Amino acid sequence: MKTYSTIGTGWIVSSFIEAVNKTEKAELVSVYSRTEEKAKQFAAEHDVQSWYTDIDEMLKEDTDFIYIASPNILHFEQMVKAIKQKKHVFCEKPMVLSETQWKDISRLAAEYDVFVLEGFRHLYTPNYQKLKESIPQIGPVRSAVLQYIQYSSRYDKYKEGFKPNVFTKEFAGGSLMDLGVYPLSMAIDLFGEPEGIQYFPVQLKNGVDGSGTLVLTYEDFVITILCSKIAQGLIPSEIHGEAGTLTVDHIAPISRITYYDRKAKQNHEWAEEQHEMDMIYEAEEFIRMITENDVESYEKSMERSRLVVKWLDRVRGESN
Ligand SMILES: NC(=O)c1ccc[n+]([C@@H]2O[C@H](COP(=O)([O-])OP(=O)(O)OC[C@H]3O[C@@H](n4cnc5c(N)ncnc54)[C@H](OP(=O)(O)O)[C@@H]3O)[C@@H](O)[C@H]2O)c1
């Protein structure tokens, strides 16, 4: 049984703890919050004795890994601290903000002999694997439209005059960083690096992108990514090949995959039943990776994280 601690007290941390509990392969031993009140309350909610308001103190504990779900801007410095205490790190997306930060993390992780994993929960599910295996069946890919358009309750707060971190540039928020990163990482995982990238942000008054359209160009096809935190999307995502079309109901998680065979004019449903809580799959993979010291899987996931941040970094200037 592995042991771990958490940084951040938002709902996503509770979801991660619940997902890990379901794996029965790791045990939460302590939590961190900036305030004593929240730390105590969060510890009680999750039935752990140990809580901290000082990250450095928490990192002195004898644990295997740290789960980080703080505002994006803080990931790098918190990861550095954790790695230097020889902790494996599971960090929420986007893990880092530049390829330079990625290089520092990668070098440090090697030096301290630990693994780090970016929380791309959508890429570890059985239905995503099914989608990936299905791509060759649709023939040469010619285009794709991937969308993650989800109205955020924090936008209401923003409109009321508050400053939720995810709607500020100071905390590296915005639609691309928060939601666009899901389809972007999916596109890179499925098709590799694009040749070019362009982002068309819809900026709010404070300059942060509330919505945006990201266009990835490849040699033979183009991928259009729509992301938004200020409107609600209802259309599925599609990948168009010369022989057929793959449609998924949502990017994260996928619960329906429809293959349309163009010649036969027939639809086939390919999705499997999977856990509603998709974080279980990424948590399981991470714990497996550190338990088995699976360097190959670690290097593959790190390389994908490098490519995602490399291309994010190229357009972040346009959204910030
Ligand atoms: N995988 C997913 O499905 C998913 C879903 C949601 C979010 N996320 C990721 O998880 C991370 C956290 O997202 P979130 O929406 O929970 O963020 P958030 O609410 O802005 O902040 C997360 C936590 O960080 C602490 N915090 C807040 N403001 C801070 C500040 N100014 N300085 C230092 N600490 C601060 C708070 O904990 P304390 O007050 O207790 O210290 C808070 O609970 C992000 O990277 C996001 O992309 C992933």
mmCIF file of C-alpha atoms and ligand atoms in Angstrom:
data_model
loop_
_atom_site.group_PDB
_atom_site.id
_atom_site.type_symbol
_atom_site.label_atom_id
_atom_site.label_comp_id
_atom_site.label_asym_id
_atom_site.label_seq_id
_atom_site.Cartn_x
_atom_site.Cartn_y
_atom_site.Cartn_z
ATOM 1 C CA MET A 1 0.000 0.000 0.000
ATOM 2 C CA LYS A 2 1.416 3.389 -1.033
ATOM 3 C CA THR A 3 0.921 6.487 1.098
ATOM 4 C CA TYR A 4 0.295 10.053 -0.012
ATOM 5 C CA SER A 5 -0.548 13.636 0.914
ATOM 6 C CA THR A 6 -2.551 16.289 -0.882
ATOM 7 C CA ILE A 7 -2.097 19.969 -1.741
ATOM 8 C CA GLY A 8 -5.313 21.903 -2.417
ATOM 9 C CA THR A 9 -8.769 21.475 -0.935
ATOM 10 C CA GLY A 10 -11.059 21.944 -3.936
ATOM 11 C CA TRP A 11 -13.647 19.369 -5.091
ATOM 12 C CA ILE A 12 -11.114 17.808 -7.465
ATOM 13 C CA VAL A 13 -8.951 16.787 -4.497
ATOM 14 C CA SER A 14 -11.915 15.034 -2.891
ATOM 15 C CA SER A 15 -12.598 13.286 -6.227
ATOM 16 C CA PHE A 16 -8.988 12.134 -6.459
ATOM 17 C CA ILE A 17 -9.059 10.797 -2.877
ATOM 18 C CA GLU A 18 -12.286 8.947 -3.622
ATOM 19 C CA ALA A 19 -10.790 7.507 -6.823
ATOM 20 C CA VAL A 20 -7.638 6.367 -5.019
ATOM 21 C CA ASN A 21 -9.747 4.813 -2.252
ATOM 22 C CA LYS A 22 -11.534 2.776 -4.903
ATOM 23 C CA THR A 23 -8.205 1.425 -6.192
ATOM 24 C CA GLU A 24 -7.364 0.211 -2.642
ATOM 25 C CA LYS A 25 -3.714 0.675 -3.527
ATOM 26 C CA ALA A 26 -2.829 3.862 -1.667
ATOM 27 C CA GLU A 27 -3.755 5.508 1.587
ATOM 28 C CA LEU A 28 -4.126 9.217 2.318
ATOM 29 C CA VAL A 29 -2.055 10.174 5.352
ATOM 30 C CA SER A 30 -2.091 13.973 5.438
ATOM 31 C CA VAL A 31 -3.494 17.084 3.800
ATOM 32 C CA TYR A 32 -2.278 20.646 3.326
ATOM 33 C CA SER A 33 -4.266 23.869 3.256
ATOM 34 C CA ARG A 34 -3.165 27.464 3.695
ATOM 35 C CA THR A 35 -5.486 27.834 6.658
ATOM 36 C CA GLU A 36 -5.758 25.746 9.803
ATOM 37 C CA GLU A 37 -9.532 25.800 9.721
ATOM 38 C CA LYS A 38 -9.746 24.360 6.207
ATOM 39 C CA ALA A 39 -6.910 21.925 6.794
ATOM 40 C CA LYS A 40 -8.618 20.499 9.891
ATOM 41 C CA GLN A 41 -11.987 20.363 8.196
ATOM 42 C CA PHE A 42 -10.624 18.693 5.049
ATOM 43 C CA ALA A 43 -8.666 16.162 7.129
ATOM 44 C CA ALA A 44 -11.812 15.336 9.107
ATOM 45 C CA GLU A 45 -13.868 14.979 5.928
ATOM 46 C CA HIS A 46 -11.388 12.444 4.616
ATOM 47 C CA ASP A 47 -10.787 10.694 7.886
ATOM 48 C CA VAL A 48 -7.077 11.480 8.315
ATOM 49 C CA GLN A 49 -5.362 12.631 11.501
ATOM 50 C CA SER A 50 -2.556 14.606 9.990
ATOM 51 C CA TRP A 51 -2.983 18.112 8.524
ATOM 52 C CA TYR A 52 -0.556 20.928 7.726
ATOM 53 C CA THR A 53 -0.500 24.617 6.897
ATOM 54 C CA ASP A 54 3.191 24.389 5.971
ATOM 55 C CA ILE A 55 4.027 22.386 2.848
ATOM 56 C CA ASP A 56 7.679 21.922 3.846
ATOM 57 C CA GLU A 57 6.629 20.329 7.131
ATOM 58 C CA MET A 58 4.213 17.994 5.363
ATOM 59 C CA LEU A 59 6.899 16.945 2.907
ATOM 60 C CA LYS A 60 9.121 15.787 5.783
ATOM 61 C CA GLU A 61 6.622 12.984 6.448
ATOM 62 C CA ASP A 62 7.451 9.519 5.209
ATOM 63 C CA THR A 63 5.061 9.232 2.250
ATOM 64 C CA ASP A 64 5.395 7.868 -1.287
ATOM 65 C CA PHE A 65 3.698 10.563 -3.335
ATOM 66 C CA ILE A 66 2.059 13.980 -3.341
ATOM 67 C CA TYR A 67 -1.092 14.933 -5.212
ATOM 68 C CA ILE A 68 -1.103 18.591 -6.315
ATOM 69 C CA ALA A 69 -4.312 20.415 -7.266
ATOM 70 C CA SER A 70 -3.477 24.035 -6.583
ATOM 71 C CA PRO A 71 -3.881 27.003 -8.963
ATOM 72 C CA ASN A 72 -1.815 26.368 -12.121
ATOM 73 C CA ILE A 73 0.748 29.050 -11.382
ATOM 74 C CA LEU A 74 1.828 27.232 -8.183
ATOM 75 C CA HIS A 75 2.348 23.755 -9.643
ATOM 76 C CA PHE A 76 5.989 24.251 -10.582
ATOM 77 C CA GLU A 77 7.304 25.498 -7.228
ATOM 78 C CA GLN A 78 5.271 22.905 -5.299
ATOM 79 C CA MET A 79 6.485 20.094 -7.532
ATOM 80 C CA VAL A 80 10.080 21.194 -7.063
ATOM 81 C CA LYS A 81 9.661 21.114 -3.275
ATOM 82 C CA ALA A 82 8.064 17.654 -3.366
ATOM 83 C CA ILE A 83 10.643 16.151 -5.712
ATOM 84 C CA LYS A 84 13.491 17.475 -3.566
ATOM 85 C CA GLN A 85 11.973 15.510 -0.672
ATOM 86 C CA LYS A 86 12.073 12.400 -2.883
ATOM 87 C CA LYS A 87 8.323 12.216 -3.390
ATOM 88 C CA HIS A 88 6.708 11.004 -6.577
ATOM 89 C CA VAL A 89 4.270 13.653 -7.800
ATOM 90 C CA PHE A 90 0.863 13.421 -9.384
ATOM 91 C CA CYS A 91 0.116 16.957 -10.571
ATOM 92 C CA GLU A 92 -3.106 18.233 -12.069
ATOM 93 C CA LYS A 93 -3.176 19.569 -15.600
ATOM 94 C CA PRO A 94 -1.606 21.780 -16.827
ATOM 95 C CA MET A 95 1.387 20.470 -14.914
ATOM 96 C CA VAL A 96 3.804 23.189 -16.029
ATOM 97 C CA LEU A 97 3.590 26.451 -17.958
ATOM 98 C CA SER A 98 6.569 26.206 -20.306
ATOM 99 C CA GLU A 99 8.950 23.722 -21.848
ATOM 100 C CA THR A 100 11.694 25.257 -19.702
ATOM 101 C CA GLN A 101 9.756 24.384 -16.555
ATOM 102 C CA TRP A 102 9.150 20.900 -17.974
ATOM 103 C CA LYS A 103 12.911 20.441 -18.513
ATOM 104 C CA ASP A 104 13.660 21.513 -14.936
ATOM 105 C CA ILE A 105 11.071 19.101 -13.545
ATOM 106 C CA SER A 106 12.245 16.260 -15.749
ATOM 107 C CA ARG A 107 15.899 16.787 -14.770
ATOM 108 C CA LEU A 108 15.083 17.093 -11.089
ATOM 109 C CA ALA A 109 12.858 14.001 -11.102
ATOM 110 C CA ALA A 110 15.719 12.020 -12.649
ATOM 111 C CA GLU A 111 18.170 13.402 -10.087
ATOM 112 C CA TYR A 112 15.948 12.443 -7.135
ATOM 113 C CA ASP A 113 14.817 9.198 -8.752
ATOM 114 C CA VAL A 114 11.080 9.898 -8.681
ATOM 115 C CA PHE A 115 8.258 9.939 -11.244
ATOM 116 C CA VAL A 116 5.871 12.768 -12.009
ATOM 117 C CA LEU A 117 2.590 12.396 -13.858
ATOM 118 C CA GLU A 118 0.268 15.022 -15.315
ATOM 119 C CA GLY A 119 -3.409 14.491 -14.536
ATOM 120 C CA PHE A 120 -4.768 13.910 -18.027
ATOM 121 C CA ARG A 121 -7.574 11.774 -16.616
ATOM 122 C CA HIS A 122 -9.303 11.398 -19.999
ATOM 123 C CA LEU A 123 -6.332 9.602 -21.580
ATOM 124 C CA TYR A 124 -6.314 6.616 -19.210
ATOM 125 C CA THR A 125 -9.888 5.375 -19.616
ATOM 126 C CA PRO A 126 -10.835 2.162 -21.456
ATOM 127 C CA ASN A 127 -13.064 4.110 -23.865
ATOM 128 C CA TYR A 128 -10.245 6.458 -24.774
ATOM 129 C CA GLN A 129 -8.017 3.441 -25.481
ATOM 130 C CA LYS A 130 -10.822 2.055 -27.664
ATOM 131 C CA LEU A 131 -11.004 5.335 -29.577
ATOM 132 C CA LYS A 132 -7.260 5.322 -30.083
ATOM 133 C CA GLU A 133 -7.241 1.755 -31.397
ATOM 134 C CA SER A 134 -10.133 2.626 -33.761
ATOM 135 C CA ILE A 135 -8.393 5.444 -35.617
ATOM 136 C CA PRO A 136 -6.807 3.213 -38.327
ATOM 137 C CA GLN A 137 -10.276 1.923 -39.265
ATOM 138 C CA ILE A 138 -11.524 5.295 -40.491
ATOM 139 C CA GLY A 139 -8.874 5.511 -43.220
ATOM 140 C CA PRO A 140 -6.781 8.611 -43.825
ATOM 141 C CA VAL A 141 -7.823 11.255 -41.308
ATOM 142 C CA ARG A 142 -8.809 14.524 -42.948
ATOM 143 C CA SER A 143 -10.196 16.623 -40.118
ATOM 144 C CA ALA A 144 -11.391 16.596 -36.544
ATOM 145 C CA VAL A 145 -13.460 18.878 -34.384
ATOM 146 C CA LEU A 146 -12.914 18.405 -30.666
ATOM 147 C CA GLN A 147 -14.869 20.445 -28.171
ATOM 148 C CA TYR A 148 -14.856 21.131 -24.461
ATOM 149 C CA ILE A 149 -17.343 23.912 -23.961
ATOM 150 C CA GLN A 150 -18.620 24.015 -20.406
ATOM 151 C CA TYR A 151 -20.175 26.960 -18.636
ATOM 152 C CA SER A 152 -18.396 27.537 -15.349
ATOM 153 C CA SER A 153 -20.197 28.611 -12.196
ATOM 154 C CA ARG A 154 -17.038 30.602 -11.508
ATOM 155 C CA TYR A 155 -17.926 32.765 -14.506
ATOM 156 C CA ASP A 156 -20.963 33.914 -12.534
ATOM 157 C CA LYS A 157 -18.569 34.852 -9.717
ATOM 158 C CA TYR A 158 -16.356 36.679 -12.210
ATOM 159 C CA LYS A 159 -19.375 38.621 -13.471
ATOM 160 C CA GLU A 160 -20.287 39.505 -9.883
ATOM 161 C CA GLY A 161 -16.888 41.188 -9.570
ATOM 162 C CA PHE A 162 -14.942 38.413 -7.809
ATOM 163 C CA LYS A 163 -11.626 37.114 -9.147
ATOM 164 C CA PRO A 164 -11.733 33.305 -9.304
ATOM 165 C CA ASN A 165 -8.185 32.063 -9.993
ATOM 166 C CA VAL A 166 -9.272 30.212 -13.115
ATOM 167 C CA PHE A 167 -10.534 33.485 -14.602
ATOM 168 C CA THR A 168 -7.271 35.372 -14.017
ATOM 169 C CA LYS A 169 -4.037 35.628 -15.958
ATOM 170 C CA GLU A 170 -2.111 35.912 -12.667
ATOM 171 C CA PHE A 171 -2.941 32.283 -11.860
ATOM 172 C CA ALA A 172 -2.505 31.060 -15.446
ATOM 173 C CA GLY A 173 -6.230 30.510 -15.840
ATOM 174 C CA GLY A 174 -8.470 30.835 -18.868
ATOM 175 C CA SER A 175 -10.310 28.552 -21.191
ATOM 176 C CA LEU A 176 -7.313 27.134 -23.043
ATOM 177 C CA MET A 177 -5.343 26.331 -19.893
ATOM 178 C CA ASP A 178 -8.328 24.901 -18.053
ATOM 179 C CA LEU A 179 -10.354 23.078 -20.716
ATOM 180 C CA GLY A 180 -8.556 23.396 -24.080
ATOM 181 C CA VAL A 181 -5.709 21.364 -22.635
ATOM 182 C CA TYR A 182 -7.934 18.242 -22.635
ATOM 183 C CA PRO A 183 -8.593 18.126 -26.401
ATOM 184 C CA LEU A 184 -5.083 19.435 -27.125
ATOM 185 C CA SER A 185 -3.477 16.588 -25.188
ATOM 186 C CA MET A 186 -5.870 14.164 -26.855
ATOM 187 C CA ALA A 187 -4.937 15.432 -30.324
ATOM 188 C CA ILE A 188 -1.222 15.151 -29.546
ATOM 189 C CA ASP A 189 -1.656 11.701 -28.022
ATOM 190 C CA LEU A 190 -3.598 10.472 -31.065
ATOM 191 C CA PHE A 191 -1.748 12.209 -33.894
ATOM 192 C CA GLY A 192 1.567 13.458 -32.525
ATOM 193 C CA GLU A 193 2.922 16.968 -32.875
ATOM 194 C CA PRO A 194 1.201 19.334 -35.270
ATOM 195 C CA GLU A 195 3.167 21.348 -37.827
ATOM 196 C CA GLY A 196 1.500 24.580 -36.822
ATOM 197 C CA ILE A 197 -0.858 26.035 -34.286
ATOM 198 C CA GLN A 198 -3.029 29.112 -34.018
ATOM 199 C CA TYR A 199 -5.318 30.282 -31.256
ATOM 200 C CA PHE A 200 -8.255 32.640 -31.640
ATOM 201 C CA PRO A 201 -9.205 33.668 -28.093
ATOM 202 C CA VAL A 202 -12.373 35.403 -26.992
ATOM 203 C CA GLN A 203 -11.010 37.639 -24.293
ATOM 204 C CA LEU A 204 -12.897 38.902 -21.278
ATOM 205 C CA LYS A 205 -12.400 42.456 -19.999
ATOM 206 C CA ASN A 206 -9.479 41.377 -17.786
ATOM 207 C CA GLY A 207 -7.687 39.869 -20.797
ATOM 208 C CA VAL A 208 -8.221 36.222 -19.883
ATOM 209 C CA ASP A 209 -9.646 33.943 -22.593
ATOM 210 C CA GLY A 210 -13.194 32.961 -21.697
ATOM 211 C CA SER A 211 -13.487 30.961 -24.931
ATOM 212 C CA GLY A 212 -11.308 30.180 -27.879
ATOM 213 C CA THR A 213 -10.713 28.190 -31.028
ATOM 214 C CA LEU A 214 -7.429 26.388 -31.432
ATOM 215 C CA VAL A 215 -6.379 25.198 -34.872
ATOM 216 C CA LEU A 216 -3.715 22.504 -35.239
ATOM 217 C CA THR A 217 -2.373 21.901 -38.723
ATOM 218 C CA TYR A 218 -0.897 18.554 -39.760
ATOM 219 C CA GLU A 219 0.509 17.492 -43.135
ATOM 220 C CA ASP A 220 -2.777 15.958 -44.368
ATOM 221 C CA PHE A 221 -5.441 17.282 -42.024
ATOM 222 C CA VAL A 222 -6.509 20.000 -39.641
ATOM 223 C CA ILE A 223 -7.865 19.710 -36.101
ATOM 224 C CA THR A 224 -10.156 22.383 -34.740
ATOM 225 C CA ILE A 225 -10.514 22.602 -30.986
ATOM 226 C CA LEU A 226 -13.305 24.614 -29.392
ATOM 227 C CA CYS A 227 -13.061 25.434 -25.711
ATOM 228 C CA SER A 228 -15.067 27.684 -23.483
ATOM 229 C CA LYS A 229 -15.883 28.368 -19.864
ATOM 230 C CA ILE A 230 -18.533 30.980 -20.666
ATOM 231 C CA ALA A 231 -21.027 28.979 -22.736
ATOM 232 C CA GLN A 232 -22.393 25.447 -22.842
ATOM 233 C CA GLY A 233 -21.585 23.113 -25.729
ATOM 234 C CA LEU A 234 -24.034 20.457 -26.823
ATOM 235 C CA ILE A 235 -22.383 18.969 -29.914
ATOM 236 C CA PRO A 236 -20.201 15.852 -29.734
ATOM 237 C CA SER A 237 -16.623 15.692 -31.028
ATOM 238 C CA GLU A 238 -15.797 14.065 -34.365
ATOM 239 C CA ILE A 239 -12.795 12.644 -36.186
ATOM 240 C CA HIS A 240 -13.319 12.406 -39.940
ATOM 241 C CA GLY A 241 -11.559 9.820 -42.062
ATOM 242 C CA GLU A 242 -12.036 8.991 -45.734
ATOM 243 C CA ALA A 243 -13.628 5.639 -44.824
ATOM 244 C CA GLY A 244 -15.651 6.676 -41.795
ATOM 245 C CA THR A 245 -16.268 8.993 -38.903
ATOM 246 C CA LEU A 246 -15.727 8.539 -35.185
ATOM 247 C CA THR A 247 -17.991 10.489 -32.883
ATOM 248 C CA VAL A 248 -17.536 10.760 -29.125
ATOM 249 C CA ASP A 249 -20.122 12.235 -26.808
ATOM 250 C CA HIS A 250 -17.561 14.068 -24.691
ATOM 251 C CA ILE A 251 -13.807 14.479 -24.429
ATOM 252 C CA ALA A 252 -13.476 13.757 -20.707
ATOM 253 C CA PRO A 253 -14.790 11.215 -20.073
ATOM 254 C CA ILE A 254 -15.967 9.397 -23.189
ATOM 255 C CA SER A 255 -19.056 7.294 -22.563
ATOM 256 C CA ARG A 256 -20.207 6.845 -26.185
ATOM 257 C CA ILE A 257 -18.146 6.145 -29.306
ATOM 258 C CA THR A 258 -20.003 5.853 -32.599
ATOM 259 C CA TYR A 259 -18.285 4.648 -35.743
ATOM 260 C CA TYR A 260 -20.045 5.607 -38.970
ATOM 261 C CA ASP A 261 -19.040 3.397 -41.880
ATOM 262 C CA ARG A 262 -19.375 5.696 -44.898
ATOM 263 C CA LYS A 263 -19.762 2.997 -47.573
ATOM 264 C CA ALA A 264 -22.143 0.773 -45.610
ATOM 265 C CA LYS A 265 -23.929 3.840 -44.240
ATOM 266 C CA GLN A 266 -24.092 2.113 -40.877
ATOM 267 C CA ASN A 267 -23.443 3.206 -37.310
ATOM 268 C CA HIS A 268 -21.654 1.007 -34.792
ATOM 269 C CA GLU A 269 -21.474 1.695 -31.068
ATOM 270 C CA TRP A 270 -18.047 0.884 -29.670
ATOM 271 C CA ALA A 271 -17.983 2.210 -26.132
ATOM 272 C CA GLU A 272 -17.648 -0.054 -23.108
ATOM 273 C CA GLU A 273 -19.097 0.324 -19.651
ATOM 274 C CA GLN A 274 -16.517 2.087 -17.531
ATOM 275 C CA HIS A 275 -16.336 3.591 -14.046
ATOM 276 C CA GLU A 276 -18.238 6.847 -13.881
ATOM 277 C CA MET A 277 -15.330 8.227 -11.883
ATOM 278 C CA ASP A 278 -12.684 8.349 -14.594
ATOM 279 C CA MET A 279 -9.925 9.480 -12.210
ATOM 280 C CA ILE A 280 -9.705 5.868 -11.026
ATOM 281 C CA TYR A 281 -7.858 4.920 -14.204
ATOM 282 C CA GLU A 282 -5.173 7.600 -13.997
ATOM 283 C CA ALA A 283 -4.715 6.943 -10.272
ATOM 284 C CA GLU A 284 -4.317 3.229 -10.905
ATOM 285 C CA GLU A 285 -1.823 3.805 -13.689
ATOM 286 C CA PHE A 286 0.248 6.195 -11.591
ATOM 287 C CA ILE A 287 0.360 3.853 -8.600
ATOM 288 C CA ARG A 288 1.238 0.952 -10.903
ATOM 289 C CA MET A 289 3.986 3.004 -12.527
ATOM 290 C CA ILE A 290 5.666 3.912 -9.236
ATOM 291 C CA THR A 291 5.156 0.442 -7.758
ATOM 292 C CA GLU A 292 6.693 -1.341 -10.739
ATOM 293 C CA ASN A 293 9.226 1.405 -11.430
ATOM 294 C CA ASP A 294 7.963 1.422 -15.027
ATOM 295 C CA VAL A 295 10.469 3.787 -16.615
ATOM 296 C CA GLU A 296 9.190 3.222 -20.148
ATOM 297 C CA SER A 297 5.615 4.316 -19.336
ATOM 298 C CA TYR A 298 6.958 7.212 -17.306
ATOM 299 C CA GLU A 299 9.101 8.473 -20.165
ATOM 300 C CA LYS A 300 6.201 8.157 -22.613
ATOM 301 C CA SER A 301 3.834 10.149 -20.433
ATOM 302 C CA MET A 302 6.508 12.766 -19.757
ATOM 303 C CA GLU A 303 7.207 13.151 -23.460
ATOM 304 C CA ARG A 304 3.504 13.710 -24.101
ATOM 305 C CA SER A 305 3.461 16.353 -21.353
ATOM 306 C CA ARG A 306 6.468 18.019 -22.986
ATOM 307 C CA LEU A 307 4.749 18.201 -26.371
ATOM 308 C CA VAL A 308 1.529 19.534 -24.870
ATOM 309 C CA VAL A 309 3.286 22.341 -23.006
ATOM 310 C CA LYS A 310 5.531 23.088 -25.997
ATOM 311 C CA TRP A 311 2.472 23.814 -28.184
ATOM 312 C CA LEU A 312 0.480 25.466 -25.388
ATOM 313 C CA ASP A 313 3.387 27.788 -24.767
ATOM 314 C CA ARG A 314 3.418 28.851 -28.434
ATOM 315 C CA VAL A 315 -0.113 30.209 -28.212
ATOM 316 C CA ARG A 316 -0.339 31.281 -24.598
ATOM 317 C CA GLY A 317 0.897 34.726 -25.542
ATOM 318 C CA GLU A 318 -2.227 35.089 -27.664
ATOM 319 C CA SER A 319 -4.536 34.161 -24.812
ATOM 320 C CA ASN A 320 -2.770 36.173 -22.120
HETATM 321 N N1 LIG B 1 -8.682 16.808 -13.669
HETATM 322 C C1 LIG B 1 -9.776 17.505 -13.514
HETATM 323 O O1 LIG B 1 -10.873 17.092 -13.873
HETATM 324 C C2 LIG B 1 -9.690 18.827 -12.845
HETATM 325 C C3 LIG B 1 -10.860 19.458 -12.405
HETATM 326 C C4 LIG B 1 -10.738 20.666 -11.729
HETATM 327 C C5 LIG B 1 -9.502 21.237 -11.554
HETATM 328 N N2 LIG B 1 -8.399 20.607 -12.027
HETATM 329 C C6 LIG B 1 -7.063 21.200 -11.821
HETATM 330 O O2 LIG B 1 -6.813 21.224 -10.436
HETATM 331 C C7 LIG B 1 -6.106 22.402 -10.076
HETATM 332 C C8 LIG B 1 -6.891 23.148 -9.011
HETATM 333 O O3 LIG B 1 -8.098 23.602 -9.555
HETATM 334 P P1 LIG B 1 -9.193 24.313 -8.621
HETATM 335 O O4 LIG B 1 -10.287 24.719 -9.494
HETATM 336 O O5 LIG B 1 -9.476 23.499 -7.419
HETATM 337 O O6 LIG B 1 -8.346 25.608 -8.203
HETATM 338 P P2 LIG B 1 -8.616 26.725 -7.085
HETATM 339 O O7 LIG B 1 -9.952 26.504 -6.471
HETATM 340 O O8 LIG B 1 -8.328 28.042 -7.656
HETATM 341 O O9 LIG B 1 -7.485 26.405 -6.012
HETATM 342 C C9 LIG B 1 -7.239 25.111 -5.541
HETATM 343 C C10 LIG B 1 -6.787 25.155 -4.106
HETATM 344 O O10 LIG B 1 -5.599 25.911 -3.997
HETATM 345 C C11 LIG B 1 -5.652 26.766 -2.860
HETATM 346 N N3 LIG B 1 -5.587 28.147 -3.307
HETATM 347 C C12 LIG B 1 -6.587 28.909 -3.799
HETATM 348 N N4 LIG B 1 -6.157 30.145 -4.066
HETATM 349 C C13 LIG B 1 -4.858 30.163 -3.737
HETATM 350 C C14 LIG B 1 -3.862 31.177 -3.764
HETATM 351 N N5 LIG B 1 -4.146 32.417 -4.150
HETATM 352 N N6 LIG B 1 -2.635 30.851 -3.334
HETATM 353 C C15 LIG B 1 -2.342 29.614 -2.900
HETATM 354 N N7 LIG B 1 -3.244 28.619 -2.839
HETATM 355 C C16 LIG B 1 -4.483 28.899 -3.259
HETATM 356 C C17 LIG B 1 -6.978 26.481 -2.159
HETATM 357 O O11 LIG B 1 -6.742 25.576 -1.101
HETATM 358 P P3 LIG B 1 -6.499 26.103 0.385
HETATM 359 O O12 LIG B 1 -7.268 27.354 0.569
HETATM 360 O O13 LIG B 1 -7.035 24.984 1.210
HETATM 361 O O14 LIG B 1 -5.030 26.291 0.543
HETATM 362 C C18 LIG B 1 -7.806 25.789 -3.201
HETATM 363 O O15 LIG B 1 -8.636 24.775 -2.701
HETATM 364 C C19 LIG B 1 -5.901 23.174 -11.365
HETATM 365 O O16 LIG B 1 -4.632 22.895 -11.877
HETATM 366 C C20 LIG B 1 -6.971 22.627 -12.300
HETATM 367 O O17 LIG B 1 -6.582 22.684 -13.656
HETATM 368 C C21 LIG B 1 -8.472 19.419 -12.642
#
